[in-house]
CSV table of C-alpha atoms in Angstrom, one decimal:
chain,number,residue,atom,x,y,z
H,1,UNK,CA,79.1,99.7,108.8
H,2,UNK,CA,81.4,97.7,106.4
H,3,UNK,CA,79.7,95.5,103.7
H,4,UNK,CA,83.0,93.3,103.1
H,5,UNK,CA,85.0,92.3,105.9
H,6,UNK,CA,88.1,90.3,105.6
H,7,UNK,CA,90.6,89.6,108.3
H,8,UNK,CA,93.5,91.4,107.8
H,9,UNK,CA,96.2,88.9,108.6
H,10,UNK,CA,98.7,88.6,108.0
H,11,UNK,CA,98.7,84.4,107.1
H,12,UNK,CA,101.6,82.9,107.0
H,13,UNK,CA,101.3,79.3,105.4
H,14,UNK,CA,104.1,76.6,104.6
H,15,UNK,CA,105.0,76.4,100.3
H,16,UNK,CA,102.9,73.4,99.2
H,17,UNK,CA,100.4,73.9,102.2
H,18,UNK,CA,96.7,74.9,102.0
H,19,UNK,CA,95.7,78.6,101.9
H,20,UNK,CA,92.3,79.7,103.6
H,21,UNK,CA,91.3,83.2,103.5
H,22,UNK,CA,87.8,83.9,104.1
H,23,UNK,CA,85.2,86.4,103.4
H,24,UNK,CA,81.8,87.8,105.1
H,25,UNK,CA,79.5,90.6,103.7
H,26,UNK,CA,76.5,92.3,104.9
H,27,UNK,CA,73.1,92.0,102.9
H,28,UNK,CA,73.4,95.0,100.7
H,29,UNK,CA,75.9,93.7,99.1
H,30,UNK,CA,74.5,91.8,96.1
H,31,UNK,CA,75.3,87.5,95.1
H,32,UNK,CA,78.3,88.6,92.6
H,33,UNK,CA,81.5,87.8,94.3
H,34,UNK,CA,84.9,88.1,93.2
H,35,UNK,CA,88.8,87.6,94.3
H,36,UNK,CA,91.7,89.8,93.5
H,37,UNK,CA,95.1,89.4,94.0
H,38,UNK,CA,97.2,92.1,94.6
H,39,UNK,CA,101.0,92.5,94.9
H,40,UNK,CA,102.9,95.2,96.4
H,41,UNK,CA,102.7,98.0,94.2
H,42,UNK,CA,100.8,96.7,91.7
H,43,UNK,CA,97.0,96.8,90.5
H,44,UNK,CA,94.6,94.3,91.3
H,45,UNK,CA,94.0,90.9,89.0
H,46,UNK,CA,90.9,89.1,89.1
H,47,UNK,CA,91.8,86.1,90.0
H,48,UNK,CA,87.9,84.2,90.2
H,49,UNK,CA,84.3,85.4,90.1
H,50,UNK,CA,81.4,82.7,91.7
H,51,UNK,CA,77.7,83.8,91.5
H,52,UNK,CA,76.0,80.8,92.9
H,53,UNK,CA,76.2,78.4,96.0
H,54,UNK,CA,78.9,76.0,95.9
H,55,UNK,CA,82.4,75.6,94.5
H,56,UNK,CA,84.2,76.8,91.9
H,57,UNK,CA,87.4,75.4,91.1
H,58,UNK,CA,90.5,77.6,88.7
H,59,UNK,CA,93.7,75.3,89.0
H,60,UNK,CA,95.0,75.7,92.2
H,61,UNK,CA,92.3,77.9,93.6
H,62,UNK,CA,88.5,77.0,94.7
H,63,UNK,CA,86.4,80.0,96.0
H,64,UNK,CA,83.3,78.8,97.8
H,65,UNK,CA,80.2,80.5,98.3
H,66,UNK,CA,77.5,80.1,101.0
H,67,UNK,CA,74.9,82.9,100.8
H,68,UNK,CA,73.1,81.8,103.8
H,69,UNK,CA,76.0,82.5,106.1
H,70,UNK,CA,76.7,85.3,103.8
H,71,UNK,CA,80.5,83.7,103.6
H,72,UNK,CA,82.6,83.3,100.8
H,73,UNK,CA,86.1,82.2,100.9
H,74,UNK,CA,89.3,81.6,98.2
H,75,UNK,CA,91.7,78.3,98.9
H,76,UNK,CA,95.0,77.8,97.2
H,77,UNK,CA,96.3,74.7,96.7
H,78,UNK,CA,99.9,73.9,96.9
H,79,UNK,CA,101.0,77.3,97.6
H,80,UNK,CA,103.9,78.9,96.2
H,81,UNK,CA,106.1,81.9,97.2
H,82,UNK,CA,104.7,83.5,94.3
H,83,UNK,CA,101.3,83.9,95.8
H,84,UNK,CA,102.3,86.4,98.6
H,85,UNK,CA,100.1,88.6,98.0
H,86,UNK,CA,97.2,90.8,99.4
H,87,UNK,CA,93.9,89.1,98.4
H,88,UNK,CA,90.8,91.5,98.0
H,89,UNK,CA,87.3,90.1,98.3
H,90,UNK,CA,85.0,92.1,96.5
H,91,UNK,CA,81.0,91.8,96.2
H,92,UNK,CA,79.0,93.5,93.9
H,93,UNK,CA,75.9,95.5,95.5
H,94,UNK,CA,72.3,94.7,94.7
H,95,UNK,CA,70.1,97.4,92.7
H,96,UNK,CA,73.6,100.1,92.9
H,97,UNK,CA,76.4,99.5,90.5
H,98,UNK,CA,79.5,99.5,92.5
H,99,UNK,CA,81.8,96.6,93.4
H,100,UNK,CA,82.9,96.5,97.3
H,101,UNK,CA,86.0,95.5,98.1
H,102,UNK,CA,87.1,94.5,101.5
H,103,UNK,CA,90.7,95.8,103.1
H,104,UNK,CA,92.1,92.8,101.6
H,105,UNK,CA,94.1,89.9,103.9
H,106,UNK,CA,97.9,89.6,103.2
H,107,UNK,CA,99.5,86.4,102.8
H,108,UNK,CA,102.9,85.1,103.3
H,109,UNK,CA,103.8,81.6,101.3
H,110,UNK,CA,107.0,80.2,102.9
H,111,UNK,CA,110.0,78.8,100.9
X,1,UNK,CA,97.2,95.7,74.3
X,2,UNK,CA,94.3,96.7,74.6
X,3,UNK,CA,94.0,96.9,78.6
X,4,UNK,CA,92.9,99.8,80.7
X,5,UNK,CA,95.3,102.6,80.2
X,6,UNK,CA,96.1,105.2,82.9
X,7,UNK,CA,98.6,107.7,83.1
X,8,UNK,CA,100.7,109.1,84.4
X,9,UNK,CA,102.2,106.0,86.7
X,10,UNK,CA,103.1,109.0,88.9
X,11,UNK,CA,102.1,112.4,89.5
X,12,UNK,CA,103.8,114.7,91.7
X,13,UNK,CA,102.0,118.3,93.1
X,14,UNK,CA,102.7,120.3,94.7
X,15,UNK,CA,100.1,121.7,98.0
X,16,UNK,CA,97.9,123.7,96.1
X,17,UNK,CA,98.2,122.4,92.5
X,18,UNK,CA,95.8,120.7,90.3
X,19,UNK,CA,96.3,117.0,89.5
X,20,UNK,CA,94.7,115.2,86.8
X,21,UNK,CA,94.3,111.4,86.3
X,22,UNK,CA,93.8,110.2,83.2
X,23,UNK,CA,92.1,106.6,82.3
X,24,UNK,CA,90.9,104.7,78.8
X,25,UNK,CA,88.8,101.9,79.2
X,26,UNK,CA,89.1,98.6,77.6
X,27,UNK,CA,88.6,97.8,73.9
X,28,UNK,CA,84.0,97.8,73.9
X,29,UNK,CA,84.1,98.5,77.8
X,30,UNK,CA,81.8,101.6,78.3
X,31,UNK,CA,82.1,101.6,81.8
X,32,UNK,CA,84.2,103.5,84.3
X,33,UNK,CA,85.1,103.3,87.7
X,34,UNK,CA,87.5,105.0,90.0
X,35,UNK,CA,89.0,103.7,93.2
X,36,UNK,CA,91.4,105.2,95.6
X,37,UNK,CA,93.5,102.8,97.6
X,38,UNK,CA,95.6,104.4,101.0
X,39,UNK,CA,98.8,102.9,101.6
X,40,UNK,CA,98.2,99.5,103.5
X,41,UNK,CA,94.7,99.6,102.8
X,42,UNK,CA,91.6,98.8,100.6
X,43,UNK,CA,89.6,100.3,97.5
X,44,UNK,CA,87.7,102.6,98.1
X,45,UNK,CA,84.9,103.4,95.6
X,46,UNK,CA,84.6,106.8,94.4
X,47,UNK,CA,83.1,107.7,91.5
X,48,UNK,CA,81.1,105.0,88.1
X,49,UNK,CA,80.6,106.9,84.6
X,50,UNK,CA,79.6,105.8,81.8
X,51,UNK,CA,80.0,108.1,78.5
X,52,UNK,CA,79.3,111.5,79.4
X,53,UNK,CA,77.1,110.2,82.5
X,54,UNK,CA,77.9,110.2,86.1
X,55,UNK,CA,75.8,107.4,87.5
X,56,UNK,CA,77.1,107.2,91.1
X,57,UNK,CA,79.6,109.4,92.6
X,58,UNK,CA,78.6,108.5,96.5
X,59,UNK,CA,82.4,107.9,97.1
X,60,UNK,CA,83.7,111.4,95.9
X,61,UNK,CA,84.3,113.8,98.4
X,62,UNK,CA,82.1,116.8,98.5
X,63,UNK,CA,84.8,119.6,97.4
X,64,UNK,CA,88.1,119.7,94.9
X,65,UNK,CA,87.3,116.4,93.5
X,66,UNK,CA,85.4,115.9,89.9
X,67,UNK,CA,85.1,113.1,87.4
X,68,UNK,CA,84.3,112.8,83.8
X,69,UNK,CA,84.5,110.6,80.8
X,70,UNK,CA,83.2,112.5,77.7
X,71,UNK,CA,81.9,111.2,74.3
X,72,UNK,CA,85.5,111.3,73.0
X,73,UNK,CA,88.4,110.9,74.9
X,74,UNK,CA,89.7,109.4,78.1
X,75,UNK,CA,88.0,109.6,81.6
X,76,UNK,CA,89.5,112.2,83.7
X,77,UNK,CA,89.6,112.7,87.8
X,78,UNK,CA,90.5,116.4,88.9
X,79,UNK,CA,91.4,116.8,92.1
X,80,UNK,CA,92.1,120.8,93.2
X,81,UNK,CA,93.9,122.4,95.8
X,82,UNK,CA,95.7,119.7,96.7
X,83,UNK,CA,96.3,118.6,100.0
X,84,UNK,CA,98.7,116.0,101.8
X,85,UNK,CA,95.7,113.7,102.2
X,86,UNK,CA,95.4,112.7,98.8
X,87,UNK,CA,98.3,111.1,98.6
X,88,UNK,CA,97.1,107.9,97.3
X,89,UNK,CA,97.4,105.3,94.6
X,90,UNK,CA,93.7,106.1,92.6
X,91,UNK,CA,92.8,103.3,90.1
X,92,UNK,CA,90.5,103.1,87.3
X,93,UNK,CA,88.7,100.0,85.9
X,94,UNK,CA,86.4,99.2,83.4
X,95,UNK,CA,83.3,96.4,82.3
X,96,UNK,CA,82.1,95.7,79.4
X,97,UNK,CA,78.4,96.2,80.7
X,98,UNK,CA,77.3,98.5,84.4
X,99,UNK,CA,75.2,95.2,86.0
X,100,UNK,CA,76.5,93.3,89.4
X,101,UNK,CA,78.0,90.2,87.3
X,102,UNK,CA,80.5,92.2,85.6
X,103,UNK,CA,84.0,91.9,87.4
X,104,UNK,CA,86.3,95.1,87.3
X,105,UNK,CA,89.6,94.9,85.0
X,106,UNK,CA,91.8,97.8,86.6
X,107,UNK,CA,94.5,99.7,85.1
X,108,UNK,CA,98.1,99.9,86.8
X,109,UNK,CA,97.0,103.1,88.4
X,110,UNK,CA,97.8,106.5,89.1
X,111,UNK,CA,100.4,107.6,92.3
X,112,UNK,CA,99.9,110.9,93.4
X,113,UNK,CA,102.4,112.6,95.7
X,114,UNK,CA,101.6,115.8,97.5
X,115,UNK,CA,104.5,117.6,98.4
């Protein structure tokens, strides 16, 4: 039984389009969300952390959180070939102290 | 730069051999977790230490592997015997405190090969 679930992709989206990449978790995983980019080869980089209801808004990215659908999801605004990447959602499990990461969704940004 | 440190980048063994990862937290980070990621696929948790504690180690398999992050000194992961299926990338990150509102800062990791 997974506790983060992403789909795996991967999305392909136009350069200055609208990325969506979205997010569900089960209800052992505690309200502490967070995004990570990853590129090939590389470590993961946080790239935003939302603990409450609502939007939260970085520059070009927003992550949204709605813990009564148990959803949380990462747009990028005007996308650009540098953000192909794998994005890793990752929740943060009530009463334990581990972070859970999802597989992680790979995106493709166009030129 | 006072990131998380790991090394080496890359470890080769040997079937058999004995690998060991080595990781130093961040600057006033007490916290230590390790994380082994499969080519094409996700994190997977495996062990959280704090100094010369193992507070969770649900994600470590049962035999060959071992963690530990004494007083002084780096965090180290041991893995004996070595076999093909540990070929992985294994990272280490860190927090500043061991609560669910902390987010992870990760080193650039550790490759192991198993020849």
């Amino acid at each position: 039984q997974k506790e983060v679930e992403q789909n795996s992709g991967p999305l392909s989206v136009p350069e200055g389009a609208i990325a969506s990449l979205n997010c569900t978790y089960s209800d052992r995983v505690s309200q502490s969300f967070f995004w990570y980019r990853q590129y090939s080869g590389k470590s993961p980089e946080l790239i935003m952390s939302i603990y409450s209801n609502g939007d939260k808004e970085d520059g070009r990215f927003t992550a949204q959180l709605n813990k009564a659908s148990q959803y949380v999801s990462l747009l990028i605004r005007d996308s650009q070939p540098s953000d192909s990447a794998t994005y890793l959602c990752a929740g943060a499990w009530a009463g334990g102290f581990k972070t859970i990461f999802g597989a992680g969704t790979r995106l493709f940004v166009k030129a | 730069n006072a990131g998380v440190m790991q090394n080496p980048r890359h470890l080769v063994r040997r079937r058999g051999q004995e690998a060991r990862l080595r990781c130093s937290p961040m600057k006033g980070h007490s916290h230590v977790y390790w994380y082994r990621q499969l080519p094409e696929e996700g994190l997977k948790f495996m062990v959280y230490l704090q100094k010369e504690n193992i507070i969770d180690e649900s994600g470590m398999p049962k035999e060959r592997f071992s963690a530990e992050f004494p007083k002084e000194g780096p965090s180290i992961l041991r893995i004996q015997q070595v076999v093909r299926g540990d070929s992985a990338a294994y990272f280490c990150a860190s927090s500043p405190r061991g609560n669910d509102n902390s987010p992870l800062h990760f080193g650039n990791g550790t490759r192991l090969t198993v020849t």
